[in-house]
Amino acid sequence: MLKHFTILLLFFTTFTYGQTTLSGVVKDGSGLTIPGANVYLKDSFDGDVSSPEGTFNFTTELNGQQTLIVSFVGFKPYEKAILLNADALRIEVILQEEINKVDGVTITAGAYTSSDVKKNTVLKPLDIVTTASAAGDIIGAINTLPGTATVGESGRLFVRGGEGYETKVFIDGLEVRNAFNATVPNVPTRGRFSPFLFKGTSFSTGGYSAEYGQALSSALVLNSNDFPTETQTDISIMSVGGDIAHTKAWDKTSFSAKVQATDLRPYQNIIQQNFDWEEAPNSVGTEFVVRHKVNKDGLFKLYVNSDQSKMSLRQTNLDSGLQDTIGIDNDYLYINANYRDILNKKWSLKGGVSITNDRSDFRLNQDVFDQRELSMHSKLTAQWDASEKVSLNMGTEWFNRAFDQSVRFGNTRTINRSFDDHLMSNFVEADYFASNKFVFRAGVRSEYTSLTQQHFLNPRLAMSYKLKNEGQFSLAYGQFVQAPQNEFSVVQPNLTPEKAEHFILNYQMIKNKRVFRVETYYKAYDDLVKFQTLNDFNPDNYNNLGFGEAKGLDIFWRDNATFKNTDYWVSYSYVDAERDYQNFNQVARPPFLSEHNFSVVVKHFVESLRTQFGATYNYASSRLYHNPNLDGFQNSQTPSFQDVSVNAAILLKQNIILYLSSSNVFGRDNIFGYEYATTPNDQGVFTEREIGQAAKRFVFFGLFITLTKDKQVNQLDNL
Amino acid sequence: MKKITLIIGIIVATFSLQAQSQEAYMKAMGKALTEMGKAQKFEDYQQVAAQFERISARASNQWHPSYYAALAYINMSMRAEGISEKDKWTNKSQEFIDQAKGTAPNNAEIVALQGFQHMIVLSADPNSRGQMLSPKAMQALGQAVSMDPTNPRANSFMAQMEHGMAQYFGSSTANACARAQKALELFNAQSEETSLDPSWGKSTAEQLVQQCSN
């Protein structure tokens, strides 16, 4: 009974004390007051919100030992044991900043990311596909960013004084070999993959993470879409072909299939072309996508792309004066299977395999170059958030490349060659977030190639410091190696990988829908492949004695705020590069390089017309070329390149879009360079021919229809 | 005997504690809801959000406090300036929507709030978010309507979305207006009885019906 009484007494004593008044102020580490913080006693309803001056004041009927909790977005929750006994308490609360790995300071040197998720992005996926000059090609849109150079006869990505082959494309972290459509020399190509497949892209112009290798200049990382929300059918009818796609989404699994046919023949019969096509480019392709949710965070993705394409054209032989027929048949298959899962708060895993099977028959009259590459990339990475401040990314990779080449000279002679390379790689990289203002990254990548039995150890370093305003400085350094191109390794398998070293300093500011970036860099090349003449079959004429360097400045400005419904960006790149490589006989500026590249992209949405209008202006200063009729090397200059492209996307109905675009509306006759006969003619002159555009302009229209149950979706992000 | 008395004592004490805490819970909720009804400015909603957040920490088995905390944060986002500032508060609201979903799965009211939240996130940057978020919002609202066809908020938000799209594409607003009318009737049919269940949002439906009649 006594005990019982004691309990009751204890129970009632709760009310015998009076009220306690708690007051104080909430500040951050630097002594600035924090308004809006939630101040309360644990397990009670008593509390207050700090005032605009950071002060709080409340009374409670609780007493004895209690816990005071203070919480505010962006700060670690604060807890303090206090004793309440009716005496007024005054407390100064100092909140510690929480490290925000997503929206805090990020490493921006060399990196242009575009994503739906992260806020600190320069371009969003939709931006990429609505850029006028892009004509629906991811690469076309990336080419309006600084650091890239317009190389009209190629269509590939030339980054910071680097060649097209120095840029590697990755889908969900896995390599894509031959990411561009097969083509013949001086006919520009396009990227193989529809921008519609990807939710985000990350384009690096250098100094990239240890996770990526086998690229001297640039890594373009494409992240594929996650689980689709709806079952839908997409139909596209275009001036150059058409496609039909169907996506079916179940609870945990989705499946998409697409059939597409591209045929430029009808178009090129109507619009006059500068090329004399025997068979204009045409192709048939299919695509399959499977998504399966294994558990809450585990997602399996399978992507299969296959494509058969053909083209051939006639051209006067500069030596013989006769008509040459040049053509290519290409069979392409790309398979990418990957899985990612978040194991717990600290660990997440990613892994996958990609396979590329590419076969091309390149024909020059009776001679046939038959090339086949079967390559595989498998990768397993683990991300470990070791602590609030440290995260570690590590992984292991295996690349295999089997390359066969058979060259048939008419019916007389056949040469068969091949090589097989296994490349093993491991990487580890640590991010250290000293605060929300400062992040430091250090990584190392090791690579072993079986072809030359060489080992490489490449360090990568980067850091960023965020200033008081929204601006931040980034620095990056890295060493990179890349296996020689197949055509060279197959002749001389002992060629060693080429090397590059990057130094980058960057300043970036993102504020209120405006982005400003300026970046300067220095890049050194070594062990570049050299040979006597192109298509030389003597292994002894190949070596790794080439070298070079590039330095420059990139400026980017984007503004989505000043003009209503208008978004524009301006890029300028200056690059100064020289190299001695391939068939050069001295150090010189390479033919693909223009010192100044400038582009302006404007998009304006007219609500009353439900139409987005776009225009792009591209400028590239003159390029050097070698004229054998003159003294010296790389002794002549092309005129500058200029192009104005326009487009319009009209929402006819909720689910129907009409898209129109034209490149080079003013019909400027752009010349990319000249090619010459190998031997002088009777007058002792090397005959020349200009390398120019396929046609004055390329006009495109397409009708994109989406069918869903509720007709809410359209293909705007498909363009 | 002593033991029994002790046990009874403890039981009585526990019950009275529970009753007392239930009473305190209702009182705290009542106070916060009253303040929410009066809230106008960003700071008012911040006050209210903090109160609901405190209550939800204490009464973690109830979905109402997290629901209203999320609603208050959504209201803060609507009144904040700048995309990243707006996102800060909608992100916070998502935490509480998730919490509410965890406590009360398959609750049409919470799913409708999720749809509304998508609409607010979208409105922070409609040009770049419209494509991705409007199907998401429609999906959540459709789900809420199918779970409870008589939920006035789910119907009202859906009518709002449908009306906006129909206007944009110049198609007929008849369906949207019919739904708005239905939503308004459902609002009017809500019981007058005071309870913790949501009853807000009638004025939006009224405005839409007004717009439809013009």
PDB file of N, CA and C in Angstrom, chain A residues 24-74:
ATOM      1  N   GLY A  24      15.958  31.959 -25.117  1.00  0.00           N
ATOM      2  CA  GLY A  24      17.331  31.920 -25.599  1.00  0.00           C
ATOM      3  C   GLY A  24      17.409  32.325 -27.045  1.00  0.00           C
ATOM      4  N   VAL A  25      18.510  31.966 -27.649  1.00  0.00           N
ATOM      5  CA  VAL A  25      18.747  32.356 -29.028  1.00  0.00           C
ATOM      6  C   VAL A  25      19.396  31.186 -29.772  1.00  0.00           C
ATOM      7  N   VAL A  26      19.065  31.065 -31.072  1.00  0.00           N
ATOM      8  CA  VAL A  26      19.638  29.997 -31.904  1.00  0.00           C
ATOM      9  C   VAL A  26      20.598  30.631 -32.902  1.00  0.00           C
ATOM     10  N   LYS A  27      21.838  30.108 -32.943  1.00  0.00           N
ATOM     11  CA  LYS A  27      22.855  30.644 -33.851  1.00  0.00           C
ATOM     12  C   LYS A  27      23.527  29.522 -34.615  1.00  0.00           C
ATOM     13  N   ASP A  28      24.181  29.894 -35.716  1.00  0.00           N
ATOM     14  CA  ASP A  28      24.991  28.893 -36.420  1.00  0.00           C
ATOM     15  C   ASP A  28      26.445  29.000 -35.972  1.00  0.00           C
ATOM     16  N   GLY A  29      27.297  28.177 -36.504  1.00  0.00           N
ATOM     17  CA  GLY A  29      28.694  28.111 -36.084  1.00  0.00           C
ATOM     18  C   GLY A  29      29.429  29.440 -36.181  1.00  0.00           C
ATOM     19  N   SER A  30      29.005  30.281 -37.136  1.00  0.00           N
ATOM     20  CA  SER A  30      29.714  31.543 -37.297  1.00  0.00           C
ATOM     21  C   SER A  30      29.064  32.668 -36.498  1.00  0.00           C
ATOM     22  N   GLY A  31      28.061  32.331 -35.656  1.00  0.00           N
ATOM     23  CA  GLY A  31      27.475  33.321 -34.759  1.00  0.00           C
ATOM     24  C   GLY A  31      26.278  34.059 -35.343  1.00  0.00           C
ATOM     25  N   LEU A  32      25.869  33.707 -36.586  1.00  0.00           N
ATOM     26  CA  LEU A  32      24.689  34.343 -37.171  1.00  0.00           C
ATOM     27  C   LEU A  32      23.437  33.690 -36.598  1.00  0.00           C
ATOM     28  N   THR A  33      22.417  34.504 -36.333  1.00  0.00           N
ATOM     29  CA  THR A  33      21.204  33.949 -35.745  1.00  0.00           C
ATOM     30  C   THR A  33      20.393  33.204 -36.803  1.00  0.00           C
ATOM     31  N   ILE A  34      19.667  32.188 -36.340  1.00  0.00           N
ATOM     32  CA  ILE A  34      18.854  31.372 -37.248  1.00  0.00           C
ATOM     33  C   ILE A  34      17.382  31.557 -36.920  1.00  0.00           C
ATOM     34  N   PRO A  35      16.621  32.190 -37.795  1.00  0.00           N
ATOM     35  CA  PRO A  35      15.184  32.279 -37.578  1.00  0.00           C
ATOM     36  C   PRO A  35      14.493  31.013 -38.069  1.00  0.00           C
ATOM     37  N   GLY A  36      13.354  30.692 -37.475  1.00  0.00           N
ATOM     38  CA  GLY A  36      12.550  29.576 -37.983  1.00  0.00           C
ATOM     39  C   GLY A  36      12.935  28.210 -37.460  1.00  0.00           C
ATOM     40  N   ALA A  37      13.884  28.135 -36.517  1.00  0.00           N
ATOM     41  CA  ALA A  37      14.268  26.828 -35.982  1.00  0.00           C
ATOM     42  C   ALA A  37      13.194  26.339 -35.003  1.00  0.00           C
ATOM     43  N   ASN A  38      12.986  25.038 -35.006  1.00  0.00           N
ATOM     44  CA  ASN A  38      11.989  24.442 -34.128  1.00  0.00           C
ATOM     45  C   ASN A  38      12.649  24.094 -32.787  1.00  0.00           C
ATOM     46  N   VAL A  39      12.194  24.736 -31.696  1.00  0.00           N
ATOM     47  CA  VAL A  39      12.786  24.533 -30.374  1.00  0.00           C
ATOM     48  C   VAL A  39      11.720  23.879 -29.494  1.00  0.00           C
ATOM     49  N   TYR A  40      12.003  22.675 -28.954  1.00  0.00           N
ATOM     50  CA  TYR A  40      10.987  22.025 -28.141  1.00  0.00           C
ATOM     51  C   TYR A  40      11.582  21.012 -27.181  1.00  0.00           C
ATOM     52  N   LEU A  41      10.739  20.586 -26.243  1.00  0.00           N
ATOM     53  CA  LEU A  41      11.161  19.570 -25.276  1.00  0.00           C
ATOM     54  C   LEU A  41      10.778  18.207 -25.806  1.00  0.00           C
ATOM     55  N   LYS A  42      11.705  17.296 -25.689  1.00  0.00           N
ATOM     56  CA  LYS A  42      11.486  15.951 -26.198  1.00  0.00           C
ATOM     57  C   LYS A  42      10.247  15.323 -25.558  1.00  0.00           C
ATOM     58  N   ASP A  43       9.473  14.606 -26.365  1.00  0.00           N
ATOM     59  CA  ASP A  43       8.270  13.927 -25.904  1.00  0.00           C
ATOM     60  C   ASP A  43       7.263  14.855 -25.258  1.00  0.00           C
ATOM     61  N   SER A  44       7.211  16.090 -25.737  1.00  0.00           N
ATOM     62  CA  SER A  44       6.173  16.978 -25.239  1.00  0.00           C
ATOM     63  C   SER A  44       5.683  17.796 -26.413  1.00  0.00           C
ATOM     64  N   PHE A  45       4.613  18.547 -26.175  1.00  0.00           N
ATOM     65  CA  PHE A  45       4.119  19.429 -27.223  1.00  0.00           C
ATOM     66  C   PHE A  45       4.586  20.859 -26.987  1.00  0.00           C
ATOM     67  N   ASP A  46       5.429  21.041 -25.968  1.00  0.00           N
ATOM     68  CA  ASP A  46       5.824  22.400 -25.603  1.00  0.00           C
ATOM     69  C   ASP A  46       7.027  22.842 -26.410  1.00  0.00           C
ATOM     70  N   GLY A  47       6.898  24.020 -27.024  1.00  0.00           N
ATOM     71  CA  GLY A  47       8.028  24.530 -27.793  1.00  0.00           C
ATOM     72  C   GLY A  47       7.708  25.818 -28.489  1.00  0.00           C
ATOM     73  N   ASP A  48       8.663  26.269 -29.298  1.00  0.00           N
ATOM     74  CA  ASP A  48       8.535  27.550 -29.982  1.00  0.00           C
ATOM     75  C   ASP A  48       9.347  27.483 -31.289  1.00  0.00           C
ATOM     76  N   VAL A  49       9.102  28.484 -32.104  1.00  0.00           N
ATOM     77  CA  VAL A  49       9.902  28.626 -33.324  1.00  0.00           C
ATOM     78  C   VAL A  49      10.709  29.894 -33.167  1.00  0.00           C
ATOM     79  N   SER A  50      12.007  29.838 -33.484  1.00  0.00           N
ATOM     80  CA  SER A  50      12.837  31.019 -33.263  1.00  0.00           C
ATOM     81  C   SER A  50      12.379  32.167 -34.165  1.00  0.00           C
ATOM     82  N   SER A  51      12.430  33.352 -33.592  1.00  0.00           N
ATOM     83  CA  SER A  51      11.932  34.570 -34.241  1.00  0.00           C
ATOM     84  C   SER A  51      12.884  35.021 -35.350  1.00  0.00           C
ATOM     85  N   PRO A  52      12.489  36.041 -36.112  1.00  0.00           N
ATOM     86  CA  PRO A  52      13.421  36.571 -37.123  1.00  0.00           C
ATOM     87  C   PRO A  52      14.773  36.978 -36.526  1.00  0.00           C
ATOM     88  N   GLU A  53      14.814  37.273 -35.219  1.00  0.00           N
ATOM     89  CA  GLU A  53      16.087  37.618 -34.581  1.00  0.00           C
ATOM     90  C   GLU A  53      16.764  36.377 -33.990  1.00  0.00           C
ATOM     91  N   GLY A  54      16.146  35.214 -34.191  1.00  0.00           N
ATOM     92  CA  GLY A  54      16.740  33.967 -33.715  1.00  0.00           C
ATOM     93  C   GLY A  54      16.371  33.623 -32.279  1.00  0.00           C
ATOM     94  N   THR A  55      15.529  34.429 -31.638  1.00  0.00           N
ATOM     95  CA  THR A  55      15.212  34.176 -30.229  1.00  0.00           C
ATOM     96  C   THR A  55      13.999  33.266 -30.085  1.00  0.00           C
ATOM     97  N   PHE A  56      13.928  32.580 -28.939  1.00  0.00           N
ATOM     98  CA  PHE A  56      12.738  31.773 -28.648  1.00  0.00           C
ATOM     99  C   PHE A  56      12.353  31.976 -27.195  1.00  0.00           C
ATOM    100  N   ASN A  57      11.129  31.662 -26.896  1.00  0.00           N
ATOM    101  CA  ASN A  57      10.611  31.874 -25.552  1.00  0.00           C
ATOM    102  C   ASN A  57       9.355  31.040 -25.389  1.00  0.00           C
ATOM    103  N   PHE A  58       9.348  30.098 -24.429  1.00  0.00           N
ATOM    104  CA  PHE A  58       8.114  29.355 -24.152  1.00  0.00           C
ATOM    105  C   PHE A  58       8.099  28.847 -22.722  1.00  0.00           C
ATOM    106  N   THR A  59       6.919  28.491 -22.273  1.00  0.00           N
ATOM    107  CA  THR A  59       6.805  27.981 -20.906  1.00  0.00           C
ATOM    108  C   THR A  59       6.359  26.528 -20.963  1.00  0.00           C
ATOM    109  N   THR A  60       6.720  25.805 -19.916  1.00  0.00           N
ATOM    110  CA  THR A  60       6.328  24.403 -19.854  1.00  0.00           C
ATOM    111  C   THR A  60       5.945  24.055 -18.434  1.00  0.00           C
ATOM    112  N   GLU A  61       5.064  23.079 -18.329  1.00  0.00           N
ATOM    113  CA  GLU A  61       4.690  22.601 -16.990  1.00  0.00           C
ATOM    114  C   GLU A  61       5.497  21.376 -16.608  1.00  0.00           C
ATOM    115  N   LEU A  62       6.318  20.909 -17.523  1.00  0.00           N
ATOM    116  CA  LEU A  62       7.177  19.770 -17.212  1.00  0.00           C
ATOM    117  C   LEU A  62       8.249  20.207 -16.227  1.00  0.00           C
ATOM    118  N   ASN A  63       8.818  19.236 -15.553  1.00  0.00           N
ATOM    119  CA  ASN A  63       9.948  19.572 -14.696  1.00  0.00           C
ATOM    120  C   ASN A  63      10.879  18.386 -14.563  1.00  0.00           C
ATOM    121  N   GLY A  64      11.941  18.602 -13.831  1.00  0.00           N
ATOM    122  CA  GLY A  64      12.955  17.562 -13.684  1.00  0.00           C
ATOM    123  C   GLY A  64      13.846  17.508 -14.911  1.00  0.00           C
ATOM    124  N   GLN A  65      14.480  16.343 -15.076  1.00  0.00           N
ATOM    125  CA  GLN A  65      15.393  16.164 -16.209  1.00  0.00           C
ATOM    126  C   GLN A  65      14.602  16.085 -17.513  1.00  0.00           C
ATOM    127  N   GLN A  66      14.891  16.957 -18.451  1.00  0.00           N
ATOM    128  CA  GLN A  66      14.228  16.917 -19.745  1.00  0.00           C
ATOM    129  C   GLN A  66      15.275  17.139 -20.839  1.00  0.00           C
ATOM    130  N   THR A  67      14.860  16.868 -22.089  1.00  0.00           N
ATOM    131  CA  THR A  67      15.790  17.079 -23.199  1.00  0.00           C
ATOM    132  C   THR A  67      15.255  18.174 -24.104  1.00  0.00           C
ATOM    133  N   LEU A  68      16.096  19.154 -24.366  1.00  0.00           N
ATOM    134  CA  LEU A  68      15.732  20.231 -25.281  1.00  0.00           C
ATOM    135  C   LEU A  68      16.224  19.848 -26.677  1.00  0.00           C
ATOM    136  N   ILE A  69      15.321  19.954 -27.659  1.00  0.00           N
ATOM    137  CA  ILE A  69      15.706  19.638 -29.032  1.00  0.00           C
ATOM    138  C   ILE A  69      15.534  20.881 -29.888  1.00  0.00           C
ATOM    139  N   VAL A  70      16.531  21.161 -30.725  1.00  0.00           N
ATOM    140  CA  VAL A  70      16.421  22.261 -31.675  1.00  0.00           C
ATOM    141  C   VAL A  70      16.735  21.698 -33.054  1.00  0.00           C
ATOM    142  N   SER A  71      15.825  21.931 -33.996  1.00  0.00           N
ATOM    143  CA  SER A  71      16.090  21.409 -35.336  1.00  0.00           C
ATOM    144  C   SER A  71      15.799  22.461 -36.391  1.00  0.00           C
ATOM    145  N   PHE A  72      16.576  22.417 -37.462  1.00  0.00           N
ATOM    146  CA  PHE A  72      16.339  23.307 -38.587  1.00  0.00           C
ATOM    147  C   PHE A  72      16.930  22.684 -39.851  1.00  0.00           C
ATOM    148  N   VAL A  73      16.238  22.913 -40.971  1.00  0.00           N
ATOM    149  CA  VAL A  73      16.672  22.355 -42.249  1.00  0.00           C
ATOM    150  C   VAL A  73      18.130  22.755 -42.540  1.00  0.00           C
ATOM    151  N   GLY A  74      18.955  21.779 -42.855  1.00  0.00           N
ATOM    152  CA  GLY A  74      20.339  22.064 -43.220  1.00  0.00           C
ATOM    153  C   GLY A  74      21.307  22.033 -42.046  1.00  0.00           C
TER     154      GLY A  74
END
